[in-house]
Amino acid sequence: MNVRNKILILFAHPVLHKSKVNRQMISAIQDVEDITYHNLYEEYPDFHIDVKREQDLLMEHDIYIWQHPFYWYSSPSIVKEWIDLVLKHGFAYGRTGTALKDKKILSAITAGGRREVYEEGNMNNYTIQQFLAPFRQTAKLCNMVYLPPFVVHGTHLLAQDDIHTAAQDYKKILISLRDQIFSDEEIWSCNYLNDLLELTQK
Amino acid sequence: MHSQDFFFQAIIFLTAAVVSVPIAKRLGLGSALGYLMAGVLIGPYFLKLVGEEGTDIMHFAEFGVVMMLFIIGLEVRPSLLWNMRRSIFGLGGLQMLITTVIIGGISMFFGMNLLQGIAIGLIFSMSSTAIVLQTLAEKGLMKTQAGQGSFSVLLFQDIAVIPILAILPLMANQVGARSVDLHEAVINETTVSALPGWQQVLLIVGLVALIIIGGHFLARFIFRFIAQTGLREIFTASALLLVIGIAVAMDRVGLSPALGTFLAGVVLADNEYRHELETTIEPFKGLLLGLFFIAVGSSINFEILTTQPGTVLGILGILILVKFVVLLFLGRFFKMRTGQEILFSFALAQTGEFAFVLISFSSQNAILPEHVSGIMLIVVALSMLVTPLLLIINDRLVQPLFIRAQKEQEPDEMEEQDNPVLIAGFGRFGVVIGRFLMANGISATVLDSNPSNISFLRKFGFKVYYGDANRTDLLEAAGAANARLIIVAVDDREQINHIVEQVQRKYPHLKIFARAIDVRHSFELNEMNIAGYRRETYDSSVDLAVRVLGELGFNRYQASRAARSFRYHDEIMMKELHDLWHNDKRKYINEVRRYSQQLENILVSEKDHVLHESDNAWDIESRREEIREMYELLAGKSEGEEDKEKNKDR
C-alpha cells in the first residue's frame, strides 16, 4: 500500500478575489506533491471546456475533489457544465464507459451556515449529505466511490485563525488520502472527512 | 559675418560640444559642466578658437533660457503655480532679501558704498536658472522638495529682475554717480519705455491678457489647424514662432522674455498639443543652452584669475558660503526633509546668467567701477562652473549619509501622475480598448496622430496626446518609463512593428500588446515575443458569422458554441501554420501570391481538423442507442420473431 494516490482538485469559485476560506484552502495545498490544482473558472473563463483534456486529466489521477463554495445548495454552475460535458456516455458511464471505475471522488465544500442549520426542522431542512445526493448518484452511475465530504461550516463568521485551521485540516486530510493513512472502515465511519482528524487525536 | 566664418564657428562649437559633453556625461559630471569645460577649452586663454565674439554668442544663446522657461511652463499647470505661491514669494523673496543684505554688508565692509553694496548683493543673490534646472532635470530631481524649492526661488528671481533693472538706475541717479546717459545704458531700452508710465502699464497688462486669453481659447484651434496639414516642419515653425514672438513682444514692453514665455507655457499646460510643443522645442532649447554654457565658459577671463587669484577665489568662496548658509537656513525654516535642504542649498549656491546682465547694466550706469565688475564677471562664471562640481560632491559624499531617510520619503514625494496603460493609436481599434479599460476603472494615456480625434476624446476625460508613437521622445513624455504596458493599436503594419521594436529597445519593462493586421502579421508579432496580439478583424467576423448561423436556423446557444469551437481550433491551427511559415519563409516572398497562399493553407488545415470534442455536448445519441439495443434484447427474448418482422417492415 505504499503507492501514493494522485489527487485532482476540480476547483470552482467564480469570484475568487472575494473568497476568504477557499483561497486559504487552495494556498495550503497548492504546492503539495501529487496534488493537482485545477481551477475551472481560470481554465475556461468562457465555459468552453476542453473535454479531451479534462478526460486525460481524470485518467492521470486516482482521487478527484469537487472543491467549491456551496451555492444554492449545490455547486457554482461551471461544475455542472463540467459534469455535463466531461462525464460522457461511453467514457464515464454506459456499457463501454468504464474509464472512471473504482476511482474515488468527494466534495469539499464551504458553507456560510453553521452545521446546525443543515438539519431537519432547522433553517435549511436537509443535511449537507442530502443536498449532495445528485453528486453522489453521479459518482455511482460512473462506478466511482463517493467519499464523505469535507465541509467548512459557518464561513461568514469564521475568524482568521479558524480559517487558517480549516485550511490546515484540509491539507492534512488530503495528504492522508494521498498516502492512504486511513482504512476504508475509518473513512466510512465519518459523516464528514473532517472527523478523521479526531480519530488521530484519540 | 561671412557665411564661411559662420560655418567655421559652427564647426568649432559643435565639435567642442560633441567631444566634451559625452565625456562629461560618461564621467557622471552632467552636460552643463561638459559644455562649460568645452567653452573654457576653446576660449581665448587655451585653444584661442573663440575670441571676443563669445559674448555676442552668449547674448544670442541666452534665448535657450527663454525656451527652457517655456518648456518648464508647459509642465506647470496654473493650479500648481497657485499652490506654490507661498513657496515662490516666501522662500524666493526671503532668499533674495537675506542674501542681498548679507552680501551687501560684506561688500560695504570691504569699502563699497551703500548703493554699490545693494547692487552687488542683488547681483550675487541671483542663481542660474539654466544650470540648476538643467542639472536637476537631468538627474530627475525636479519633483523632489529640493527641486520644487529651487524652482520657486528661480522663478522669483526671474520676476525680480524686472524691478531691479528699473530701480538700479533710479538709485544711481539719487547718489549722483550717474555719468553715462541713461538712455544709452538701459539694456532693455525700447520704444515703449519712452511712453508715460500709465500707458506702459496698460500695454503690459494688455500683452499678458493677450497671452492668457489667446493661449487658453485660440491656441487649440490654431494648433489643430496646423497639425491637420500633417507637415511636421510647419508645426515646428509655428512653435518657434510662438516662443520667439512672445519673447520679442515681452522685451518690447520691458518685461523679461523668459517670464513671458513661462507664462505662455503655463497657459498652454492644459493644451492637448502640450507634449508635441515640448518635444518640438526641446532640441532647440538644449542646443541653445549648450551654446550658452560654452559661451560662458569661453568668457571666463583667466588673466584676472592669474593676476589676482586670491581676490577672485576669496570672493568666490565667500559668495558660495553665504548663499549656501542662507539657503540651508531657509530650507530648514521651510521644513524641507533632511537631505533635501542640502541638495537645495548646493544647487542654488552659484550666481547665474542674470548676473551677467545686471553687472554690465550696473557698470554702464557707473554704479560699479570697471575693475570691480571685471572681477565680479569672472566670479559669476566660475561659480557656474563650480555648481555641477558642488552637486557631484553632494551626490557622492553628502547624500549617501541621508540615503536611508530618502528611501522612506520617496513614495509620497513623487506624485504618480502617469497611467499604467499606454494606448498608441486611438482609431477604430484602440478606442474600443480604451472604452473597455475605462469602463473597468483603468485609466489609459492615449497617443494619437489624428488631430480630430483628440479634442473630441479629451471631452470624455481621456488623457490624449497628439503625435506619432513612433517617436520615443513622445513615448517618454507620455510616461512610458512608469507605465506597465502598452497597447499598439495603430493601423499600419510597418508602424506597429516599428513601435514594438522601439519599445522593446528603450522600455524593456513594458509589456506589449499589439494589433495584428492579418495572419501573416500575427506571425511576425509572435516572433517578436510580445505579451499578446489579436487579429484586428478576426473576432468581429466570427461574431457576425454567429448571427448568420442564427438566421439559418441554429439555436443561439448552439451558434455561439460553434463559434467558441471555431476559435479554439483556429488557435491550434494558427500555431501549426506559424511553424510552417517559420520554416519556409521564402514561400511568402511573392507578395501577390501571399494572400491566396495563406488562405489555401488555412483551408487545407481546416479540413484536417476534427471538430472539437465538446461539440458533441449533451449529445445523448449513443446513450439512446444503447438503451434501444437493450430493450430490443429484452424484447427479443420475450417476443422474438414478431419483433424481427416489425423491424423488417421499417
PDB file of C-alpha atoms in Angstrom, chain B residues 207-384:
ATOM      1  CA  LEU B 207       0.017  91.824 -23.551  1.00  0.00           C
ATOM      2  CA  VAL B 208      -0.256  89.489 -20.594  1.00  0.00           C
ATOM      3  CA  ALA B 209      -4.016  89.322 -21.069  1.00  0.00           C
ATOM      4  CA  LEU B 210      -3.475  88.567 -24.739  1.00  0.00           C
ATOM      5  CA  ILE B 211      -1.153  85.696 -23.914  1.00  0.00           C
ATOM      6  CA  ILE B 212      -3.560  84.228 -21.384  1.00  0.00           C
ATOM      7  CA  ILE B 213      -6.716  84.602 -23.448  1.00  0.00           C
ATOM      8  CA  GLY B 214      -5.077  83.675 -26.738  1.00  0.00           C
ATOM      9  CA  GLY B 215      -3.301  80.688 -25.206  1.00  0.00           C
ATOM     10  CA  HIS B 216      -6.412  79.493 -23.496  1.00  0.00           C
ATOM     11  CA  PHE B 217      -9.008  79.901 -26.226  1.00  0.00           C
ATOM     12  CA  LEU B 218      -7.259  80.311 -29.538  1.00  0.00           C
ATOM     13  CA  ALA B 219      -4.122  78.177 -29.432  1.00  0.00           C
ATOM     14  CA  ARG B 220      -6.105  74.930 -29.500  1.00  0.00           C
ATOM     15  CA  PHE B 221      -7.722  75.744 -32.833  1.00  0.00           C
ATOM     16  CA  ILE B 222      -4.589  77.128 -34.368  1.00  0.00           C
ATOM     17  CA  PHE B 223      -2.524  74.096 -33.460  1.00  0.00           C
ATOM     18  CA  ARG B 224      -5.209  71.734 -34.629  1.00  0.00           C
ATOM     19  CA  PHE B 225      -5.370  73.543 -37.929  1.00  0.00           C
ATOM     20  CA  ILE B 226      -1.609  73.341 -38.289  1.00  0.00           C
ATOM     21  CA  ALA B 227      -1.428  69.734 -37.169  1.00  0.00           C
ATOM     22  CA  GLN B 228      -4.031  68.795 -39.744  1.00  0.00           C
ATOM     23  CA  THR B 229      -1.689  69.824 -42.524  1.00  0.00           C
ATOM     24  CA  GLY B 230       0.402  66.844 -41.440  1.00  0.00           C
ATOM     25  CA  LEU B 231       3.632  68.748 -42.044  1.00  0.00           C
ATOM     26  CA  ARG B 232       5.925  68.402 -39.088  1.00  0.00           C
ATOM     27  CA  GLU B 233       8.194  71.243 -40.056  1.00  0.00           C
ATOM     28  CA  ILE B 234       5.254  73.647 -40.118  1.00  0.00           C
ATOM     29  CA  PHE B 235       4.357  72.616 -36.627  1.00  0.00           C
ATOM     30  CA  THR B 236       7.961  73.191 -35.609  1.00  0.00           C
ATOM     31  CA  ALA B 237       7.959  76.558 -37.309  1.00  0.00           C
ATOM     32  CA  SER B 238       4.792  77.656 -35.571  1.00  0.00           C
ATOM     33  CA  ALA B 239       6.066  76.514 -32.189  1.00  0.00           C
ATOM     34  CA  LEU B 240       9.246  78.524 -32.700  1.00  0.00           C
ATOM     35  CA  LEU B 241       7.226  81.470 -33.931  1.00  0.00           C
ATOM     36  CA  LEU B 242       5.130  81.348 -30.802  1.00  0.00           C
ATOM     37  CA  VAL B 243       8.091  81.344 -28.446  1.00  0.00           C
ATOM     38  CA  ILE B 244      10.134  83.941 -30.295  1.00  0.00           C
ATOM     39  CA  GLY B 245       7.108  86.143 -30.859  1.00  0.00           C
ATOM     40  CA  ILE B 246       6.214  86.216 -27.205  1.00  0.00           C
ATOM     41  CA  ALA B 247       9.834  86.800 -26.214  1.00  0.00           C
ATOM     42  CA  VAL B 248      10.167  89.767 -28.538  1.00  0.00           C
ATOM     43  CA  ALA B 249       6.811  91.236 -27.516  1.00  0.00           C
ATOM     44  CA  MET B 250       7.721  90.948 -23.861  1.00  0.00           C
ATOM     45  CA  ASP B 251      11.056  92.532 -24.486  1.00  0.00           C
ATOM     46  CA  ARG B 252       9.336  95.385 -26.280  1.00  0.00           C
ATOM     47  CA  VAL B 253       7.142  96.274 -23.328  1.00  0.00           C
ATOM     48  CA  GLY B 254      10.060  95.924 -20.961  1.00  0.00           C
ATOM     49  CA  LEU B 255       9.280  92.578 -19.347  1.00  0.00           C
ATOM     50  CA  SER B 256      11.611  89.626 -19.090  1.00  0.00           C
ATOM     51  CA  PRO B 257      11.188  87.421 -22.182  1.00  0.00           C
ATOM     52  CA  ALA B 258      11.802  84.388 -20.018  1.00  0.00           C
ATOM     53  CA  LEU B 259       8.925  85.357 -17.781  1.00  0.00           C
ATOM     54  CA  GLY B 260       6.671  85.915 -20.770  1.00  0.00           C
ATOM     55  CA  THR B 261       7.328  82.551 -22.332  1.00  0.00           C
ATOM     56  CA  PHE B 262       6.999  80.921 -18.955  1.00  0.00           C
ATOM     57  CA  LEU B 263       3.560  82.467 -18.666  1.00  0.00           C
ATOM     58  CA  ALA B 264       2.699  81.253 -22.166  1.00  0.00           C
ATOM     59  CA  GLY B 265       3.885  77.796 -21.203  1.00  0.00           C
ATOM     60  CA  VAL B 266       1.668  77.761 -18.122  1.00  0.00           C
ATOM     61  CA  VAL B 267      -1.332  78.837 -20.171  1.00  0.00           C
ATOM     62  CA  LEU B 268      -0.663  76.038 -22.673  1.00  0.00           C
ATOM     63  CA  ALA B 269      -0.062  73.414 -19.987  1.00  0.00           C
ATOM     64  CA  ASP B 270      -3.650  72.218 -20.337  1.00  0.00           C
ATOM     65  CA  ASN B 271      -3.483  72.152 -24.105  1.00  0.00           C
ATOM     66  CA  GLU B 272      -3.628  68.779 -25.843  1.00  0.00           C
ATOM     67  CA  TYR B 273      -0.661  69.696 -28.030  1.00  0.00           C
ATOM     68  CA  ARG B 274       1.450  70.333 -24.977  1.00  0.00           C
ATOM     69  CA  HIS B 275       3.676  67.293 -25.427  1.00  0.00           C
ATOM     70  CA  GLU B 276       4.120  67.943 -29.091  1.00  0.00           C
ATOM     71  CA  LEU B 277       5.175  71.513 -28.344  1.00  0.00           C
ATOM     72  CA  GLU B 278       7.505  70.283 -25.677  1.00  0.00           C
ATOM     73  CA  THR B 279       9.198  67.734 -27.864  1.00  0.00           C
ATOM     74  CA  THR B 280       9.439  70.216 -30.720  1.00  0.00           C
ATOM     75  CA  ILE B 281      11.084  72.990 -28.725  1.00  0.00           C
ATOM     76  CA  GLU B 282      13.236  70.659 -26.636  1.00  0.00           C
ATOM     77  CA  PRO B 283      16.144  70.172 -29.082  1.00  0.00           C
ATOM     78  CA  PHE B 284      16.373  73.901 -29.809  1.00  0.00           C
ATOM     79  CA  LYS B 285      16.403  74.634 -26.126  1.00  0.00           C
ATOM     80  CA  GLY B 286      19.056  72.024 -25.500  1.00  0.00           C
ATOM     81  CA  LEU B 287      21.367  73.292 -28.237  1.00  0.00           C
ATOM     82  CA  LEU B 288      20.960  76.942 -27.325  1.00  0.00           C
ATOM     83  CA  LEU B 289      21.540  76.257 -23.654  1.00  0.00           C
ATOM     84  CA  GLY B 290      24.610  74.273 -24.586  1.00  0.00           C
ATOM     85  CA  LEU B 291      25.809  77.155 -26.697  1.00  0.00           C
ATOM     86  CA  PHE B 292      25.140  79.483 -23.807  1.00  0.00           C
ATOM     87  CA  PHE B 293      27.207  77.397 -21.418  1.00  0.00           C
ATOM     88  CA  ILE B 294      30.041  77.206 -23.934  1.00  0.00           C
ATOM     89  CA  ALA B 295      29.943  80.978 -24.288  1.00  0.00           C
ATOM     90  CA  VAL B 296      30.041  81.393 -20.509  1.00  0.00           C
ATOM     91  CA  GLY B 297      32.998  79.073 -20.338  1.00  0.00           C
ATOM     92  CA  SER B 298      34.860  80.930 -23.054  1.00  0.00           C
ATOM     93  CA  SER B 299      34.158  84.292 -21.453  1.00  0.00           C
ATOM     94  CA  ILE B 300      35.984  83.481 -18.244  1.00  0.00           C
ATOM     95  CA  ASN B 301      38.825  85.960 -18.005  1.00  0.00           C
ATOM     96  CA  PHE B 302      41.759  83.887 -16.845  1.00  0.00           C
ATOM     97  CA  GLU B 303      44.007  86.923 -16.930  1.00  0.00           C
ATOM     98  CA  ILE B 304      42.283  88.405 -13.907  1.00  0.00           C
ATOM     99  CA  LEU B 305      42.306  84.993 -12.307  1.00  0.00           C
ATOM    100  CA  THR B 306      46.059  84.656 -12.745  1.00  0.00           C
ATOM    101  CA  THR B 307      46.889  88.197 -11.663  1.00  0.00           C
ATOM    102  CA  GLN B 308      44.576  88.341  -8.638  1.00  0.00           C
ATOM    103  CA  PRO B 309      43.902  84.733  -7.740  1.00  0.00           C
ATOM    104  CA  GLY B 310      43.455  85.486  -4.041  1.00  0.00           C
ATOM    105  CA  THR B 311      40.779  88.118  -4.559  1.00  0.00           C
ATOM    106  CA  VAL B 312      38.804  86.111  -7.101  1.00  0.00           C
ATOM    107  CA  LEU B 313      38.877  82.841  -5.226  1.00  0.00           C
ATOM    108  CA  GLY B 314      38.263  84.590  -1.926  1.00  0.00           C
ATOM    109  CA  ILE B 315      35.143  86.311  -3.227  1.00  0.00           C
ATOM    110  CA  LEU B 316      34.025  83.085  -4.863  1.00  0.00           C
ATOM    111  CA  GLY B 317      34.441  81.207  -1.587  1.00  0.00           C
ATOM    112  CA  ILE B 318      32.617  83.816   0.484  1.00  0.00           C
ATOM    113  CA  LEU B 319      29.842  84.074  -2.091  1.00  0.00           C
ATOM    114  CA  ILE B 320      29.165  80.370  -2.202  1.00  0.00           C
ATOM    115  CA  LEU B 321      29.444  80.015   1.550  1.00  0.00           C
ATOM    116  CA  VAL B 322      26.997  82.873   2.245  1.00  0.00           C
ATOM    117  CA  LYS B 323      24.479  81.677  -0.298  1.00  0.00           C
ATOM    118  CA  PHE B 324      24.783  78.116   0.925  1.00  0.00           C
ATOM    119  CA  VAL B 325      24.217  79.042   4.549  1.00  0.00           C
ATOM    120  CA  VAL B 326      21.260  81.292   3.765  1.00  0.00           C
ATOM    121  CA  LEU B 327      19.676  78.575   1.630  1.00  0.00           C
ATOM    122  CA  LEU B 328      20.293  75.933   4.257  1.00  0.00           C
ATOM    123  CA  PHE B 329      18.660  78.134   6.869  1.00  0.00           C
ATOM    124  CA  LEU B 330      15.670  78.748   4.615  1.00  0.00           C
ATOM    125  CA  GLY B 331      15.407  75.077   3.725  1.00  0.00           C
ATOM    126  CA  ARG B 332      15.193  74.227   7.417  1.00  0.00           C
ATOM    127  CA  PHE B 333      12.841  77.141   8.053  1.00  0.00           C
ATOM    128  CA  PHE B 334      10.502  75.921   5.312  1.00  0.00           C
ATOM    129  CA  LYS B 335      10.661  72.410   6.742  1.00  0.00           C
ATOM    130  CA  MET B 336      12.315  70.573   3.883  1.00  0.00           C
ATOM    131  CA  ARG B 337      13.147  66.985   4.657  1.00  0.00           C
ATOM    132  CA  THR B 338      16.594  66.015   5.777  1.00  0.00           C
ATOM    133  CA  GLY B 339      18.950  65.803   2.830  1.00  0.00           C
ATOM    134  CA  GLN B 340      16.621  67.780   0.623  1.00  0.00           C
ATOM    135  CA  GLU B 341      17.590  71.121   2.121  1.00  0.00           C
ATOM    136  CA  ILE B 342      21.239  70.291   1.480  1.00  0.00           C
ATOM    137  CA  LEU B 343      20.615  69.445  -2.147  1.00  0.00           C
ATOM    138  CA  PHE B 344      18.585  72.662  -2.387  1.00  0.00           C
ATOM    139  CA  SER B 345      21.460  74.683  -0.920  1.00  0.00           C
ATOM    140  CA  PHE B 346      24.146  73.129  -3.102  1.00  0.00           C
ATOM    141  CA  ALA B 347      22.010  73.579  -6.186  1.00  0.00           C
ATOM    142  CA  LEU B 348      21.413  77.300  -5.783  1.00  0.00           C
ATOM    143  CA  ALA B 349      24.713  78.376  -4.242  1.00  0.00           C
ATOM    144  CA  GLN B 350      26.048  79.841  -7.517  1.00  0.00           C
ATOM    145  CA  THR B 351      25.302  83.066  -9.300  1.00  0.00           C
ATOM    146  CA  GLY B 352      23.579  82.910 -12.624  1.00  0.00           C
ATOM    147  CA  GLU B 353      23.197  84.315 -16.075  1.00  0.00           C
ATOM    148  CA  PHE B 354      21.056  87.222 -14.903  1.00  0.00           C
ATOM    149  CA  ALA B 355      24.108  88.446 -13.036  1.00  0.00           C
ATOM    150  CA  PHE B 356      25.872  88.988 -16.377  1.00  0.00           C
ATOM    151  CA  VAL B 357      23.061  91.259 -17.448  1.00  0.00           C
ATOM    152  CA  LEU B 358      22.932  93.097 -14.136  1.00  0.00           C
ATOM    153  CA  ILE B 359      26.704  93.538 -13.930  1.00  0.00           C
ATOM    154  CA  SER B 360      27.042  95.097 -17.335  1.00  0.00           C
ATOM    155  CA  PHE B 361      23.971  97.148 -16.596  1.00  0.00           C
ATOM    156  CA  SER B 362      25.438  98.399 -13.341  1.00  0.00           C
ATOM    157  CA  SER B 363      28.798  99.258 -14.802  1.00  0.00           C
ATOM    158  CA  GLN B 364      27.164 101.079 -17.677  1.00  0.00           C
ATOM    159  CA  ASN B 365      25.243 103.074 -15.102  1.00  0.00           C
ATOM    160  CA  ALA B 366      28.521 103.724 -13.366  1.00  0.00           C
ATOM    161  CA  ILE B 367      27.296 102.109 -10.203  1.00  0.00           C
ATOM    162  CA  LEU B 368      30.194  99.719 -10.179  1.00  0.00           C
ATOM    163  CA  PRO B 369      33.737 100.645 -11.138  1.00  0.00           C
ATOM    164  CA  GLU B 370      35.307  98.779 -14.058  1.00  0.00           C
ATOM    165  CA  HIS B 371      37.722  96.634 -12.084  1.00  0.00           C
ATOM    166  CA  VAL B 372      35.019  95.512  -9.662  1.00  0.00           C
ATOM    167  CA  SER B 373      32.658  94.431 -12.408  1.00  0.00           C
ATOM    168  CA  GLY B 374      35.530  92.621 -14.134  1.00  0.00           C
ATOM    169  CA  ILE B 375      36.209  90.592 -11.045  1.00  0.00           C
ATOM    170  CA  MET B 376      32.510  90.001 -10.493  1.00  0.00           C
ATOM    171  CA  LEU B 377      32.103  88.655 -14.022  1.00  0.00           C
ATOM    172  CA  ILE B 378      34.758  86.026 -13.541  1.00  0.00           C
ATOM    173  CA  VAL B 379      33.396  85.138 -10.104  1.00  0.00           C
ATOM    174  CA  VAL B 380      29.953  84.591 -11.603  1.00  0.00           C
ATOM    175  CA  ALA B 381      31.330  82.441 -14.409  1.00  0.00           C
ATOM    176  CA  LEU B 382      33.478  80.428 -12.027  1.00  0.00           C
ATOM    177  CA  SER B 383      30.572  79.936  -9.646  1.00  0.00           C
ATOM    178  CA  MET B 384      28.550  78.492 -12.501  1.00  0.00           C
TER     179      MET B 384
END
